[in-house]
PDB file of C-alpha atoms in Angstrom:
ATOM      1  CA  LYS A  19       0.144   0.065  -0.174  1.00 68.00           C
ATOM      2  CA  ALA A  20       1.169   3.554  -0.608  1.00 82.00           C
ATOM      3  CA  GLY A  21       2.424   5.318   2.074  1.00 93.00           C
ATOM      4  CA  VAL A  22       0.963   9.220   1.967  1.00 96.00           C
ATOM      5  CA  THR A  23       2.406  11.536  -0.758  1.00 97.00           C
ATOM      6  CA  GLN A  24       3.615  14.473  -0.769  1.00 97.00           C
ATOM      7  CA  THR A  25       4.533  17.595  -3.898  1.00 97.00           C
ATOM      8  CA  PRO A  26       6.421  19.633  -4.474  1.00 97.00           C
ATOM      9  CA  ARG A  27       9.361  18.448  -1.717  1.00 96.00           C
ATOM     10  CA  TYR A  28      10.568  21.324  -2.034  1.00 97.00           C
ATOM     11  CA  LEU A  29      10.100  24.962  -3.153  1.00 96.00           C
ATOM     12  CA  ILE A  30      11.384  28.533  -2.718  1.00 98.00           C
ATOM     13  CA  LYS A  31       9.507  31.201  -3.044  1.00 98.00           C
ATOM     14  CA  THR A  32      10.282  35.149  -2.310  1.00 98.00           C
ATOM     15  CA  ARG A  33       7.944  37.469   0.383  1.00 98.00           C
ATOM     16  CA  GLY A  34       4.952  37.892  -0.803  1.00 98.00           C
ATOM     17  CA  GLN A  35       4.134  35.426  -2.838  1.00 98.00           C
ATOM     18  CA  GLN A  36       1.487  32.819  -3.065  1.00 98.00           C
ATOM     19  CA  VAL A  37       2.409  28.531  -2.382  1.00 98.00           C
ATOM     20  CA  THR A  38      -0.157  25.615  -3.133  1.00 98.00           C
ATOM     21  CA  LEU A  39       0.878  22.668  -1.530  1.00 98.00           C
ATOM     22  CA  SER A  40      -0.800  18.820  -1.660  1.00 98.00           C
ATOM     23  CA  CYS A  41      -1.450  15.925  -0.171  1.00 98.00           C
ATOM     24  CA  SER A  42      -2.708  12.076  -0.807  1.00 98.00           C
ATOM     25  CA  PRO A  43      -3.439  10.427   1.727  1.00 97.00           C
ATOM     26  CA  ILE A  44      -3.064   6.092   2.104  1.00 96.00           C
ATOM     27  CA  SER A  45      -5.578   4.982   0.101  1.00 95.00           C
ATOM     28  CA  GLY A  46      -9.237   4.891   2.098  1.00 93.00           C
ATOM     29  CA  HIS A  47      -7.975   7.094   4.364  1.00 93.00           C
ATOM     30  CA  ARG A  48     -10.898  10.189   4.829  1.00 92.00           C
ATOM     31  CA  SER A  49      -8.747  11.957   7.176  1.00 92.00           C
ATOM     32  CA  VAL A  50      -5.978  14.897   6.489  1.00 94.00           C
ATOM     33  CA  SER A  51      -4.365  17.003   8.485  1.00 94.00           C
ATOM     34  CA  TRP A  52      -1.426  19.585   7.927  1.00 96.00           C
ATOM     35  CA  TYR A  53       0.936  20.198  10.044  1.00 96.00           C
ATOM     36  CA  GLN A  54       4.174  23.206  10.480  1.00 96.00           C
ATOM     37  CA  GLN A  55       7.118  22.358  11.653  1.00 94.00           C
ATOM     38  CA  THR A  56       9.950  24.826  12.435  1.00 93.00           C
ATOM     39  CA  PRO A  57      12.778  25.249  15.002  1.00 87.00           C
ATOM     40  CA  GLY A  58      11.585  27.937  17.100  1.00 84.00           C
ATOM     41  CA  GLN A  59       8.016  26.369  17.699  1.00 86.00           C
ATOM     42  CA  GLY A  60       7.376  23.364  16.712  1.00 88.00           C
ATOM     43  CA  LEU A  61       5.825  21.005  15.084  1.00 91.00           C
ATOM     44  CA  GLN A  62       1.824  22.928  15.270  1.00 93.00           C
ATOM     45  CA  PHE A  63      -1.286  21.568  14.139  1.00 92.00           C
ATOM     46  CA  LEU A  64      -2.609  23.983  11.055  1.00 95.00           C
ATOM     47  CA  PHE A  65      -6.139  22.188  10.101  1.00 91.00           C
ATOM     48  CA  GLU A  66      -7.522  18.685   9.542  1.00 91.00           C
ATOM     49  CA  TYR A  67     -10.741  17.127   6.697  1.00 93.00           C
ATOM     50  CA  PHE A  68     -13.059  15.036   7.150  1.00 91.00           C
ATOM     51  CA  SER A  69     -15.205  14.001   4.483  1.00 90.00           C
ATOM     52  CA  GLU A  70     -14.531  17.251   2.096  1.00 93.00           C
ATOM     53  CA  THR A  71     -14.890  19.256   5.600  1.00 92.00           C
ATOM     54  CA  GLN A  72     -12.486  21.479   8.264  1.00 92.00           C
ATOM     55  CA  ARG A  73     -13.310  20.077  11.314  1.00 87.00           C
ATOM     56  CA  ASN A  74     -10.649  21.367  13.232  1.00 86.00           C
ATOM     57  CA  LYS A  75      -8.395  24.696  12.491  1.00 90.00           C
ATOM     58  CA  GLY A  76      -4.499  25.538  14.859  1.00 90.00           C
ATOM     59  CA  ASN A  77      -3.470  28.771  15.801  1.00 91.00           C
ATOM     60  CA  PHE A  78      -3.195  29.994  12.321  1.00 95.00           C
ATOM     61  CA  PRO A  79      -4.235  33.480  10.470  1.00 96.00           C
ATOM     62  CA  GLY A  80      -6.011  32.958   7.946  1.00 96.00           C
ATOM     63  CA  ARG A  81      -3.163  33.770   5.331  1.00 97.00           C
ATOM     64  CA  PHE A  82      -2.948  30.127   5.984  1.00 98.00           C
ATOM     65  CA  SER A  83      -6.348  27.541   4.016  1.00 97.00           C
ATOM     66  CA  GLY A  84      -6.672  24.077   3.190  1.00 97.00           C
ATOM     67  CA  ARG A  85      -9.330  21.864   0.844  1.00 97.00           C
ATOM     68  CA  GLN A  86      -9.644  17.961   0.976  1.00 97.00           C
ATOM     69  CA  PHE A  87     -11.138  16.531  -2.255  1.00 97.00           C
ATOM     70  CA  SER A  88     -13.412  13.929  -2.640  1.00 95.00           C
ATOM     71  CA  ASN A  89     -11.238  12.176  -3.353  1.00 94.00           C
ATOM     72  CA  SER A  90      -9.759  12.919   0.095  1.00 95.00           C
ATOM     73  CA  ARG A  91      -6.307  14.033  -1.616  1.00 97.00           C
ATOM     74  CA  SER A  92      -6.130  17.633   0.373  1.00 98.00           C
ATOM     75  CA  GLU A  93      -4.261  21.184  -0.960  1.00 98.00           C
ATOM     76  CA  MET A  94      -3.228  23.327   1.740  1.00 98.00           C
ATOM     77  CA  ASN A  95      -2.141  26.896   0.400  1.00 98.00           C
ATOM     78  CA  VAL A  96      -0.634  29.944   2.230  1.00 98.00           C
ATOM     79  CA  SER A  97      -1.147  33.467   0.269  1.00 96.00           C
ATOM     80  CA  THR A  98       0.708  36.714   1.243  1.00 97.00           C
ATOM     81  CA  LEU A  99       4.255  34.793   2.302  1.00 98.00           C
ATOM     82  CA  GLU A 100       6.069  36.199   4.578  1.00 97.00           C
ATOM     83  CA  LEU A 101       9.745  35.279   6.425  1.00 97.00           C
ATOM     84  CA  GLY A 102       8.739  33.393   9.277  1.00 96.00           C
ATOM     85  CA  ASP A 103       6.375  31.265   7.231  1.00 97.00           C
ATOM     86  CA  SER A 104       9.322  28.893   6.139  1.00 97.00           C
ATOM     87  CA  ALA A 105       9.308  25.557   7.791  1.00 97.00           C
ATOM     88  CA  LEU A 106       8.620  22.135   6.508  1.00 96.00           C
ATOM     89  CA  TYR A 107       4.613  21.362   5.749  1.00 97.00           C
ATOM     90  CA  LEU A 108       3.681  17.918   6.983  1.00 96.00           C
ATOM     91  CA  CYS A 109       0.769  16.414   6.136  1.00 96.00           C
ATOM     92  CA  ALA A 110      -0.771  13.542   7.949  1.00 94.00           C
ATOM     93  CA  SER A 111      -3.918  11.343   6.695  1.00 94.00           C
ATOM     94  CA  SER A 112      -4.896   7.786   9.050  1.00 90.00           C
ATOM     95  CA  ARG A 113      -8.269   6.211   8.459  1.00 87.00           C
ATOM     96  CA  VAL A 114     -11.059   8.550  10.174  1.00 77.00           C
ATOM     97  CA  ALA A 115     -10.616  11.486  12.131  1.00 68.00           C
ATOM     98  CA  GLY A 116     -10.728   9.879  16.254  1.00 69.00           C
ATOM     99  CA  GLU A 117      -9.045  10.089  19.181  1.00 69.00           C
ATOM    100  CA  GLY A 118      -6.079   7.072  19.252  1.00 74.00           C
ATOM    101  CA  GLU A 119      -6.126   7.120  15.309  1.00 80.00           C
ATOM    102  CA  THR A 120      -2.780   6.256  14.377  1.00 86.00           C
ATOM    103  CA  GLN A 121      -1.676   8.911  12.030  1.00 89.00           C
ATOM    104  CA  TYR A 122       0.571   8.377   9.015  1.00 93.00           C
ATOM    105  CA  PHE A 123       3.181  11.311   7.793  1.00 94.00           C
ATOM    106  CA  GLY A 124       3.845  12.526   3.963  1.00 95.00           C
ATOM    107  CA  PRO A 125       7.777  12.900   3.760  1.00 95.00           C
ATOM    108  CA  GLY A 126       7.027  16.755   3.791  1.00 96.00           C
ATOM    109  CA  THR A 127       7.126  20.038   1.266  1.00 97.00           C
ATOM    110  CA  ARG A 128      10.497  22.156   3.359  1.00 97.00           C
ATOM    111  CA  LEU A 129       8.861  25.648   2.281  1.00 98.00           C
ATOM    112  CA  LEU A 130      12.173  27.882   2.300  1.00 98.00           C
ATOM    113  CA  VAL A 131      10.791  32.400   2.046  1.00 98.00           C
ATOM    114  CA  LEU A 132      13.190  34.363   0.837  1.00 97.00           C
TER     115      LEU A 132
ATOM    116  CA  SER B  19       1.448  27.297  24.948  1.00 41.00           C
ATOM    117  CA  GLN B  20       1.756  22.650  23.761  1.00 47.00           C
ATOM    118  CA  GLN B  21       0.075  20.257  25.553  1.00 59.00           C
ATOM    119  CA  GLY B  22       2.911  18.109  25.718  1.00 66.00           C
ATOM    120  CA  GLU B  23       6.648  18.892  26.937  1.00 77.00           C
ATOM    121  CA  GLU B  24       9.524  16.428  26.672  1.00 81.00           C
ATOM    122  CA  ASP B  25      12.254  16.314  28.633  1.00 83.00           C
ATOM    123  CA  PRO B  26      15.062  16.520  28.547  1.00 90.00           C
ATOM    124  CA  GLN B  27      15.869  18.420  24.924  1.00 90.00           C
ATOM    125  CA  ALA B  28      18.598  16.324  23.598  1.00 94.00           C
ATOM    126  CA  LEU B  29      19.815  13.796  24.882  1.00 95.00           C
ATOM    127  CA  SER B  30      23.882  12.058  23.606  1.00 96.00           C
ATOM    128  CA  ILE B  31      24.099   7.818  24.426  1.00 96.00           C
ATOM    129  CA  GLN B  32      26.596   5.443  24.288  1.00 97.00           C
ATOM    130  CA  GLU B  33      24.926   2.121  21.480  1.00 97.00           C
ATOM    131  CA  GLY B  34      23.566  -0.376  23.675  1.00 97.00           C
ATOM    132  CA  GLU B  35      23.045   2.372  26.396  1.00 97.00           C
ATOM    133  CA  ASN B  36      18.716   2.468  27.346  1.00 98.00           C
ATOM    134  CA  ALA B  37      17.824   6.008  26.322  1.00 97.00           C
ATOM    135  CA  THR B  38      14.949   7.250  28.123  1.00 97.00           C
ATOM    136  CA  MET B  39      12.825  10.330  27.604  1.00 95.00           C
ATOM    137  CA  ASN B  40       9.961  12.292  29.286  1.00 95.00           C
ATOM    138  CA  CYS B  41       6.689  13.874  28.297  1.00 93.00           C
ATOM    139  CA  SER B  42       4.322  16.023  29.872  1.00 92.00           C
ATOM    140  CA  TYR B  43       1.449  17.354  29.280  1.00 89.00           C
ATOM    141  CA  LYS B  44      -1.853  19.728  30.685  1.00 87.00           C
ATOM    142  CA  THR B  45      -5.406  18.837  30.183  1.00 84.00           C
ATOM    143  CA  SER B  46      -6.889  14.410  30.635  1.00 85.00           C
ATOM    144  CA  ILE B  47      -6.086  12.622  28.118  1.00 85.00           C
ATOM    145  CA  ASN B  48      -7.407   9.643  27.416  1.00 85.00           C
ATOM    146  CA  ASN B  49      -4.294   8.193  25.350  1.00 88.00           C
ATOM    147  CA  LEU B  50      -1.437   9.424  24.166  1.00 91.00           C
ATOM    148  CA  GLN B  51       1.668   8.711  21.590  1.00 92.00           C
ATOM    149  CA  TRP B  52       4.693   8.904  21.089  1.00 95.00           C
ATOM    150  CA  TYR B  53       6.108   9.326  16.883  1.00 95.00           C
ATOM    151  CA  ARG B  54      10.285   9.069  15.881  1.00 96.00           C
ATOM    152  CA  GLN B  55      11.090  11.701  12.566  1.00 95.00           C
ATOM    153  CA  ASN B  56      14.287  11.039  11.543  1.00 93.00           C
ATOM    154  CA  SER B  57      16.423  14.438  10.698  1.00 86.00           C
ATOM    155  CA  GLY B  58      13.842  16.256   9.035  1.00 75.00           C
ATOM    156  CA  ARG B  59      11.680  13.256   6.929  1.00 82.00           C
ATOM    157  CA  GLY B  60       8.387  12.562   8.003  1.00 86.00           C
ATOM    158  CA  LEU B  61       6.599  10.619  11.686  1.00 92.00           C
ATOM    159  CA  VAL B  62       6.347   7.307  12.408  1.00 94.00           C
ATOM    160  CA  HIS B  63       3.554   5.937  14.619  1.00 94.00           C
ATOM    161  CA  LEU B  64       5.594   4.446  17.374  1.00 96.00           C
ATOM    162  CA  ILE B  65       2.730   3.196  20.648  1.00 95.00           C
ATOM    163  CA  LEU B  66      -0.093   4.555  21.783  1.00 93.00           C
ATOM    164  CA  ILE B  67      -0.623   3.657  25.501  1.00 93.00           C
ATOM    165  CA  ARG B  68      -4.632   4.492  26.251  1.00 91.00           C
ATOM    166  CA  SER B  69      -5.837   6.228  30.045  1.00 90.00           C
ATOM    167  CA  ASN B  70      -6.825   3.126  31.149  1.00 92.00           C
ATOM    168  CA  GLU B  71      -3.014   1.253  31.130  1.00 94.00           C
ATOM    169  CA  ARG B  72      -0.406   2.443  33.327  1.00 96.00           C
ATOM    170  CA  GLU B  73       2.527   0.228  31.344  1.00 97.00           C
ATOM    171  CA  LYS B  74       2.838  -0.572  27.176  1.00 97.00           C
ATOM    172  CA  HIS B  75       5.688  -2.728  25.372  1.00 96.00           C
ATOM    173  CA  SER B  76       6.438  -2.992  21.655  1.00 95.00           C
ATOM    174  CA  GLY B  77       9.561  -4.314  20.889  1.00 97.00           C
ATOM    175  CA  ARG B  78      12.290  -2.673  22.471  1.00 97.00           C
ATOM    176  CA  LEU B  79      10.046   0.363  23.567  1.00 98.00           C
ATOM    177  CA  ARG B  80       8.365   0.815  26.743  1.00 98.00           C
ATOM    178  CA  VAL B  81       5.947   2.826  27.589  1.00 98.00           C
ATOM    179  CA  THR B  82       4.612   4.918  30.717  1.00 97.00           C
ATOM    180  CA  LEU B  83       1.540   6.488  31.601  1.00 96.00           C
ATOM    181  CA  ASP B  84       0.848   8.683  34.873  1.00 95.00           C
ATOM    182  CA  THR B  85      -2.790  10.285  34.444  1.00 93.00           C
ATOM    183  CA  SER B  86      -2.662  11.325  38.661  1.00 94.00           C
ATOM    184  CA  LYS B  87       1.896  13.166  37.525  1.00 94.00           C
ATOM    185  CA  LYS B  88       0.353  13.958  33.779  1.00 93.00           C
ATOM    186  CA  SER B  89       3.570  11.962  32.639  1.00 94.00           C
ATOM    187  CA  SER B  90       4.474   9.161  29.694  1.00 95.00           C
ATOM    188  CA  SER B  91       7.513   7.922  29.306  1.00 97.00           C
ATOM    189  CA  LEU B  92       9.637   6.244  26.282  1.00 97.00           C
ATOM    190  CA  LEU B  93      12.309   3.782  27.415  1.00 98.00           C
ATOM    191  CA  ILE B  94      14.234   1.603  23.960  1.00 98.00           C
ATOM    192  CA  THR B  95      16.356  -0.908  25.325  1.00 98.00           C
ATOM    193  CA  ALA B  96      19.267  -1.479  23.803  1.00 98.00           C
ATOM    194  CA  SER B  97      20.136   1.610  22.031  1.00 97.00           C
ATOM    195  CA  ARG B  98      21.711   0.667  17.989  1.00 97.00           C
ATOM    196  CA  ALA B  99      23.001   4.496  16.098  1.00 96.00           C
ATOM    197  CA  ALA B 100      19.817   3.563  13.705  1.00 95.00           C
ATOM    198  CA  ASP B 101      17.582   5.024  17.051  1.00 97.00           C
ATOM    199  CA  THR B 102      18.677   8.502  16.440  1.00 97.00           C
ATOM    200  CA  ALA B 103      16.077  11.006  15.499  1.00 97.00           C
ATOM    201  CA  SER B 104      13.937  13.059  17.675  1.00 95.00           C
ATOM    202  CA  TYR B 105      10.701  11.301  19.835  1.00 96.00           C
ATOM    203  CA  PHE B 106       8.234  12.970  20.071  1.00 94.00           C
ATOM    204  CA  CYS B 107       5.119  12.495  22.218  1.00 94.00           C
ATOM    205  CA  ALA B 108       1.713  13.128  21.227  1.00 91.00           C
ATOM    206  CA  THR B 109      -2.136  14.332  22.988  1.00 88.00           C
ATOM    207  CA  ASP B 110      -5.465  14.251  20.649  1.00 81.00           C
ATOM    208  CA  LEU B 111      -7.220  17.472  22.303  1.00 73.00           C
ATOM    209  CA  ASN B 112     -11.154  16.742  21.422  1.00 67.00           C
ATOM    210  CA  THR B 113     -12.384  20.100  20.114  1.00 64.00           C
ATOM    211  CA  GLY B 114     -15.508  18.834  17.859  1.00 60.00           C
ATOM    212  CA  GLY B 115     -13.080  17.701  15.907  1.00 61.00           C
ATOM    213  CA  PHE B 116      -8.780  15.605  15.964  1.00 61.00           C
ATOM    214  CA  LYS B 117      -6.845  18.295  16.582  1.00 75.00           C
ATOM    215  CA  THR B 118      -3.403  16.915  17.504  1.00 83.00           C
ATOM    216  CA  ILE B 119      -0.967  18.551  19.646  1.00 85.00           C
ATOM    217  CA  PHE B 120       2.996  17.279  19.744  1.00 88.00           C
ATOM    218  CA  GLY B 121       5.333  18.152  22.312  1.00 86.00           C
ATOM    219  CA  ALA B 122       8.337  20.138  21.069  1.00 87.00           C
ATOM    220  CA  GLY B 123      10.485  16.363  20.398  1.00 91.00           C
ATOM    221  CA  THR B 124      13.976  15.137  22.411  1.00 94.00           C
ATOM    222  CA  ARG B 125      16.461  15.058  20.402  1.00 95.00           C
ATOM    223  CA  LEU B 126      18.675  11.641  20.555  1.00 97.00           C
ATOM    224  CA  PHE B 127      21.529  11.467  19.232  1.00 97.00           C
ATOM    225  CA  VAL B 128      23.270   7.078  19.609  1.00 97.00           C
ATOM    226  CA  LYS B 129      27.181   5.993  19.430  1.00 96.00           C
ATOM    227  CA  ALA B 130      28.138   3.651  17.919  1.00 92.00           C
TER     228      ALA B 130
END
């Protein structure tokens, strides 16, 4: 069974631009969560989608948005990029949305904002 | 602030030694999970322990949970160089949706 895939793996953008990251969950998984990882803030929860609905959101500004498609694939978008958005963005999928569900992580997209 | 906090932040040991990492959390939980991350890659799930369990084993891993102290520990026995990674505890916050909160992590370095 294929794992979680994320594209692109690496990305360089400049301040003010926008970026879209993609995540394909494990086949049959319906829940997708996104995380931002930085050396200073660690792993921070961005949002979680289940059956195309955003069920939970972390404390990030509105510049961060996401969506989930009917095939469970998910995208996240960051508009008006800032230097502080440079991070590793991780996507994780699980069978269903619920406590104790094991999350399977993708390799991440490393975003550098210049 | 994050739900889980790991201690120590970094740990360096010799191959064959045991490594113990601790995690403290703030609110009541139904379960706690441990994940491993190799150098800037995705996380890998190691083990889950439920709030009604006190100890759980998986291979060379032993996890304990003390809900009265809101703390958990991860013990890796007979460590190997391949165990070099960052280890995170994670708890779920039930806020009407699925929200996993990760601690800051412990960076483990196992010297061959």
